[in-house]
GROMACS .gro file of C-alpha atoms in nm:
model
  186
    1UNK     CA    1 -17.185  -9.597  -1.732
    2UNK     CA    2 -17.240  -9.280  -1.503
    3UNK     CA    3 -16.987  -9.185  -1.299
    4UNK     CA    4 -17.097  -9.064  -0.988
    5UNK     CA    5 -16.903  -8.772  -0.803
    6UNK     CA    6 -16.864  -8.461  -0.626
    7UNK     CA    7 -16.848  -8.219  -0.978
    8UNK     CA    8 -16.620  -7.911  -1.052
    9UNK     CA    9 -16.903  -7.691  -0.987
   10UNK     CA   10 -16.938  -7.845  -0.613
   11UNK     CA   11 -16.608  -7.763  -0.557
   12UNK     CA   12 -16.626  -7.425  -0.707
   13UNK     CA   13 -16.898  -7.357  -0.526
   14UNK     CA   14 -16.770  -7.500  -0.189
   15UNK     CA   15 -16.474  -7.321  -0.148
   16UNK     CA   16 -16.640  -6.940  -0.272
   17UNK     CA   17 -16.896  -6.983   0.013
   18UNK     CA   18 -16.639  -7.093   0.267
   19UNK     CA   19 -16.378  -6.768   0.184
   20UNK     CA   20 -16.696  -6.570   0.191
   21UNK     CA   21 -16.838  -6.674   0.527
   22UNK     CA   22 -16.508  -6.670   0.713
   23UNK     CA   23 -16.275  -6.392   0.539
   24UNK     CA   24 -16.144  -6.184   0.816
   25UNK     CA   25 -16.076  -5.883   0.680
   26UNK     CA   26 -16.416  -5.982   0.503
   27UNK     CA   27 -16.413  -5.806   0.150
   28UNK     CA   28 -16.588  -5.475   0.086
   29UNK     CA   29 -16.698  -5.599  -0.256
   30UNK     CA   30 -16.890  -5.926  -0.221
   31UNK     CA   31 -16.877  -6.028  -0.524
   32UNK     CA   32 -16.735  -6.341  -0.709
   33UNK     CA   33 -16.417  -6.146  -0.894
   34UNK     CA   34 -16.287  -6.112  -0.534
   35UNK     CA   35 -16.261  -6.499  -0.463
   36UNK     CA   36 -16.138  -6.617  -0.821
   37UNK     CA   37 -16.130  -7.016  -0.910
   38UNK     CA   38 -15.764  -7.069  -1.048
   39UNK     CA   39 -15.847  -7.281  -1.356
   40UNK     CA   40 -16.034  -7.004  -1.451
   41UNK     CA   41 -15.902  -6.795  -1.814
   42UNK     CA   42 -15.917  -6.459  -1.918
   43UNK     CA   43 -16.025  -6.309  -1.573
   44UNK     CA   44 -15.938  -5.972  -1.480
   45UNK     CA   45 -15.773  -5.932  -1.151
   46UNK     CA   46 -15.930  -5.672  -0.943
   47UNK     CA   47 -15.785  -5.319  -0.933
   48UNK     CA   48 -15.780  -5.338  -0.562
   49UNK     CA   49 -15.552  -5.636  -0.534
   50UNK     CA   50 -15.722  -5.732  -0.249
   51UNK     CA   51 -15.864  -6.088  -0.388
   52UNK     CA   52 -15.782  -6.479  -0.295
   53UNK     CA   53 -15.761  -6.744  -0.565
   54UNK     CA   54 -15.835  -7.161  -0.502
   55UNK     CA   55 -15.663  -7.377  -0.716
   56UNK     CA   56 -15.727  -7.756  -0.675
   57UNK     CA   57 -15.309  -7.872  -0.742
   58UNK     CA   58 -15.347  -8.263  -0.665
   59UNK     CA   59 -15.576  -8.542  -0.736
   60UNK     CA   60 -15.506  -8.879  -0.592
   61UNK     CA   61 -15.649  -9.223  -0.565
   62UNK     CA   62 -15.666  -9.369  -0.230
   63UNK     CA   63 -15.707  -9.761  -0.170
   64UNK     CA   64 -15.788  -9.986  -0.371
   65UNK     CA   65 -16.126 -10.013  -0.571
   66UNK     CA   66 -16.419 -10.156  -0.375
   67UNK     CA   67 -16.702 -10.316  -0.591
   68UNK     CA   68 -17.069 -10.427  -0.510
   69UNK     CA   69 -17.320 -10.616  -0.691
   70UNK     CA   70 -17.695 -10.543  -0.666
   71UNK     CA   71 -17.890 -10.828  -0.849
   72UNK     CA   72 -18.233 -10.671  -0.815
   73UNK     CA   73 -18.104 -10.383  -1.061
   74UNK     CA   74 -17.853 -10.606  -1.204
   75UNK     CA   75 -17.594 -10.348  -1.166
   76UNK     CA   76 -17.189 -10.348  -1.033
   77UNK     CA   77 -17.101 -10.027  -0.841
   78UNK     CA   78 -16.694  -9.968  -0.875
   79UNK     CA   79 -16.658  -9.712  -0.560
   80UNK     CA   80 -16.282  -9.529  -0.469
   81UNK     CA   81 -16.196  -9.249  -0.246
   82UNK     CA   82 -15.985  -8.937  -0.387
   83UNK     CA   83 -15.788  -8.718  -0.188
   84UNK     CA   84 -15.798  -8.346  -0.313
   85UNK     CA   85 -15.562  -8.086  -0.259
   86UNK     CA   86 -15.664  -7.691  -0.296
   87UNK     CA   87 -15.449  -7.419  -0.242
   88UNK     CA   88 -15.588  -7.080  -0.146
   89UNK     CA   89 -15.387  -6.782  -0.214
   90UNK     CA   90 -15.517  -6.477  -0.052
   91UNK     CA   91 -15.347  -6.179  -0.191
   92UNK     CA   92 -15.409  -5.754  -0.090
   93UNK     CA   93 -15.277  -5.423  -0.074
   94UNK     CA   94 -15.219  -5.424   0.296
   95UNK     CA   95 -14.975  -5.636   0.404
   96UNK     CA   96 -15.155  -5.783   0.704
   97UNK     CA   97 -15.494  -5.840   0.504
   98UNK     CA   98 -15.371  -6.050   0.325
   99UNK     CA   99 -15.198  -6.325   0.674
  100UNK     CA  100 -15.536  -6.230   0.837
  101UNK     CA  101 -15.715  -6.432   0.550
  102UNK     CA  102 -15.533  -6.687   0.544
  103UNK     CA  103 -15.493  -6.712   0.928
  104UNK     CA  104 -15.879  -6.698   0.935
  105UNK     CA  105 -15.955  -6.990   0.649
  106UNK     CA  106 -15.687  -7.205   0.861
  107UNK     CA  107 -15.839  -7.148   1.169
  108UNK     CA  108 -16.258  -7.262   1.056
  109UNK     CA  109 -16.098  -7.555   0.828
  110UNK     CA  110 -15.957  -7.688   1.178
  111UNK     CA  111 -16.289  -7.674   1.329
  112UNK     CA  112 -16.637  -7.835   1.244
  113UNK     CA  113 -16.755  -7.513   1.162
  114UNK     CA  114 -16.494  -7.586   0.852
  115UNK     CA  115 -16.595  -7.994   0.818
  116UNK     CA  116 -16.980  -7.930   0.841
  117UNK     CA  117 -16.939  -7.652   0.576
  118UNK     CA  118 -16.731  -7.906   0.326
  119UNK     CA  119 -16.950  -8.201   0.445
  120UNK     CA  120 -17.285  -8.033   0.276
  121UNK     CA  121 -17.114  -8.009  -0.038
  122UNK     CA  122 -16.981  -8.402  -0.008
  123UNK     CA  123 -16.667  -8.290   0.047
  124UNK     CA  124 -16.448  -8.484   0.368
  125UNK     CA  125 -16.199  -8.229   0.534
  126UNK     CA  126 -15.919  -8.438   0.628
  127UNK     CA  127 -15.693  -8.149   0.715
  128UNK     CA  128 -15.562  -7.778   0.664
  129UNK     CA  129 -15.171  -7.748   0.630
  130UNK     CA  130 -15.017  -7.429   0.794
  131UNK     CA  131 -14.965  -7.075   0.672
  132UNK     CA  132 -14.705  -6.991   0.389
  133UNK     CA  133 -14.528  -6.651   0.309
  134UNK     CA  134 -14.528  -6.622  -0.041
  135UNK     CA  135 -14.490  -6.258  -0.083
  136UNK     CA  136 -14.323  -6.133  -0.422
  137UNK     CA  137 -14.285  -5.919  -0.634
  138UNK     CA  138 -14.563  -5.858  -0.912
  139UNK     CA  139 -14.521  -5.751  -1.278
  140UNK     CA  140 -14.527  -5.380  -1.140
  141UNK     CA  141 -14.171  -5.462  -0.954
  142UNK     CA  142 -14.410  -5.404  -0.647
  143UNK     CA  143 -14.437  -5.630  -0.376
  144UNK     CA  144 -14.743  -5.772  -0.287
  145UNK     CA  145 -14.822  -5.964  -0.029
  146UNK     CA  146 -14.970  -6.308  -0.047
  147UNK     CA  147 -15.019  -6.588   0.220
  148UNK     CA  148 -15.104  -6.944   0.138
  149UNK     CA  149 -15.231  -7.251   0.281
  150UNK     CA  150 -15.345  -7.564   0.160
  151UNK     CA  151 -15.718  -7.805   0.219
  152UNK     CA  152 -15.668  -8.161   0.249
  153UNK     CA  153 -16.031  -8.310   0.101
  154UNK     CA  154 -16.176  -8.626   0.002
  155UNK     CA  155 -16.480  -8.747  -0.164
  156UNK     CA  156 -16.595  -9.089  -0.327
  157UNK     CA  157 -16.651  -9.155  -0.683
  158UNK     CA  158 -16.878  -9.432  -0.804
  159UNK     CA  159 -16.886  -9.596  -1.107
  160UNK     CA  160 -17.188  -9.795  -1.217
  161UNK     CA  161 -17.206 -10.079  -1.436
  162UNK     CA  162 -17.489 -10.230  -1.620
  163UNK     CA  163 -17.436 -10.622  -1.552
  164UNK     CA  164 -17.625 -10.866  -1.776
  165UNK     CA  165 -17.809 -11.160  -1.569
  166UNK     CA  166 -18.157 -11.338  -1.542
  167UNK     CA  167 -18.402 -11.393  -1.362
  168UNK     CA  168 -18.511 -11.748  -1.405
  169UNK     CA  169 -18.370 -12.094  -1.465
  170UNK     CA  170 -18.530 -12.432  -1.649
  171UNK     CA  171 -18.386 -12.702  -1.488
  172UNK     CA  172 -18.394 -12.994  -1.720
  173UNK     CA  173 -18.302 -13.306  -1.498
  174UNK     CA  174 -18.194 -13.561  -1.773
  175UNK     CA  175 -18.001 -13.874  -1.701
  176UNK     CA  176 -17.622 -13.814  -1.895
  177UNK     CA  177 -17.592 -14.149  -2.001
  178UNK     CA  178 -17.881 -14.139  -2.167
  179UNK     CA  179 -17.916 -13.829  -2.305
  180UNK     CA  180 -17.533 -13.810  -2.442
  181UNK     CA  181 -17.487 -14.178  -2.456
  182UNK     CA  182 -17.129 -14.291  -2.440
  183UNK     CA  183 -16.921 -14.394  -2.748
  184UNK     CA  184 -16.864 -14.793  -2.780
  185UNK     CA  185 -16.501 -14.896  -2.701
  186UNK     CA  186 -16.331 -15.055  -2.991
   0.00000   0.00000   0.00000
């Protein structure tokens, strides 16, 4: 029973090449330890501290599930639609860098330029929530500064089914009362 749906990787791969194509500042390093997935372990942050992480943060089910029946492949399809929630962080040295970023990936995810980008990786932008100060201080006892805001997605999942059937019948008209004749009453 495959399940059919947009994969970690898409996602991964969706959101690097969107904070690469519109970063304003853009990075001086293009390079993939700049624009760091948040699920990801053991990653050293760069020395710069000019970097932005994605984290997906919600998963949810919307609707209810919608099934279909193909009797040619003899197959049910469950389908539902998932809302997804990333947060990108976009942290740097200098303190405007960092709002500029974030200011930037707001602005293209409330455009088409930001729903044709998602839409080739069969991702739905529903909508971008507004910017967020979350500037503290780091193990250093420095501040850093770091600006947040949050991609409203969907996608569909599928879930197909094997279902058993056939493709013929042999009718056998027989006449009931002679065939199963009925018991004698006493």
């Amino acid at each position: 029973m495959p399940l059919a749906a947009v994969k970690q990787e898409q996602i991964t791969e969706a959101f690097r090449s969107y904070l690469r194509k519109f970063a304003v500042p853009s990075y001086a390093n293009d390079d993939a330890r700049h624009l760091i997935n948040g699920f990801a372990n053991d990653l050293g942050l760069p020395e710069d501290n000019d970097f932005t992480v994605f984290t997906p943060i919600s998963m949810t089910r919307r609707g209810s599930t919608i099934e279909t029946h193909d009797a040619v492949s003899e197959t049910s399809l469950l389908h539902e639609y998932v809302d997804l929630v990333v947060q990108v962080d976009c942290y740097s040295a200098d303190r405007f860098a960092a709002r500029d970023r974030a200011q930037a990936y707001e602005l293209a995810g409330r455009s088409t330029y930001g729903a044709d980008h998602f839409r080739a990786y069969g991702l739905d932008l529903q909508y971008v929530d507004g910017l967020q100060n979350l500037t503290a201080p780091t193990d250093s006892g420095r501040y850093v500064p770091r600006w947040a805001v949050t991609f409203h997605l969907g996608f569909k999942r599928t879930l197909k089914i094997d279902q058993d059937g056939f493709r013929f019948v042999e009718v056998d008209l027989a006449n009931v009362d002679v065939k199963f004749k009925p018991k004698e009453k006493q």
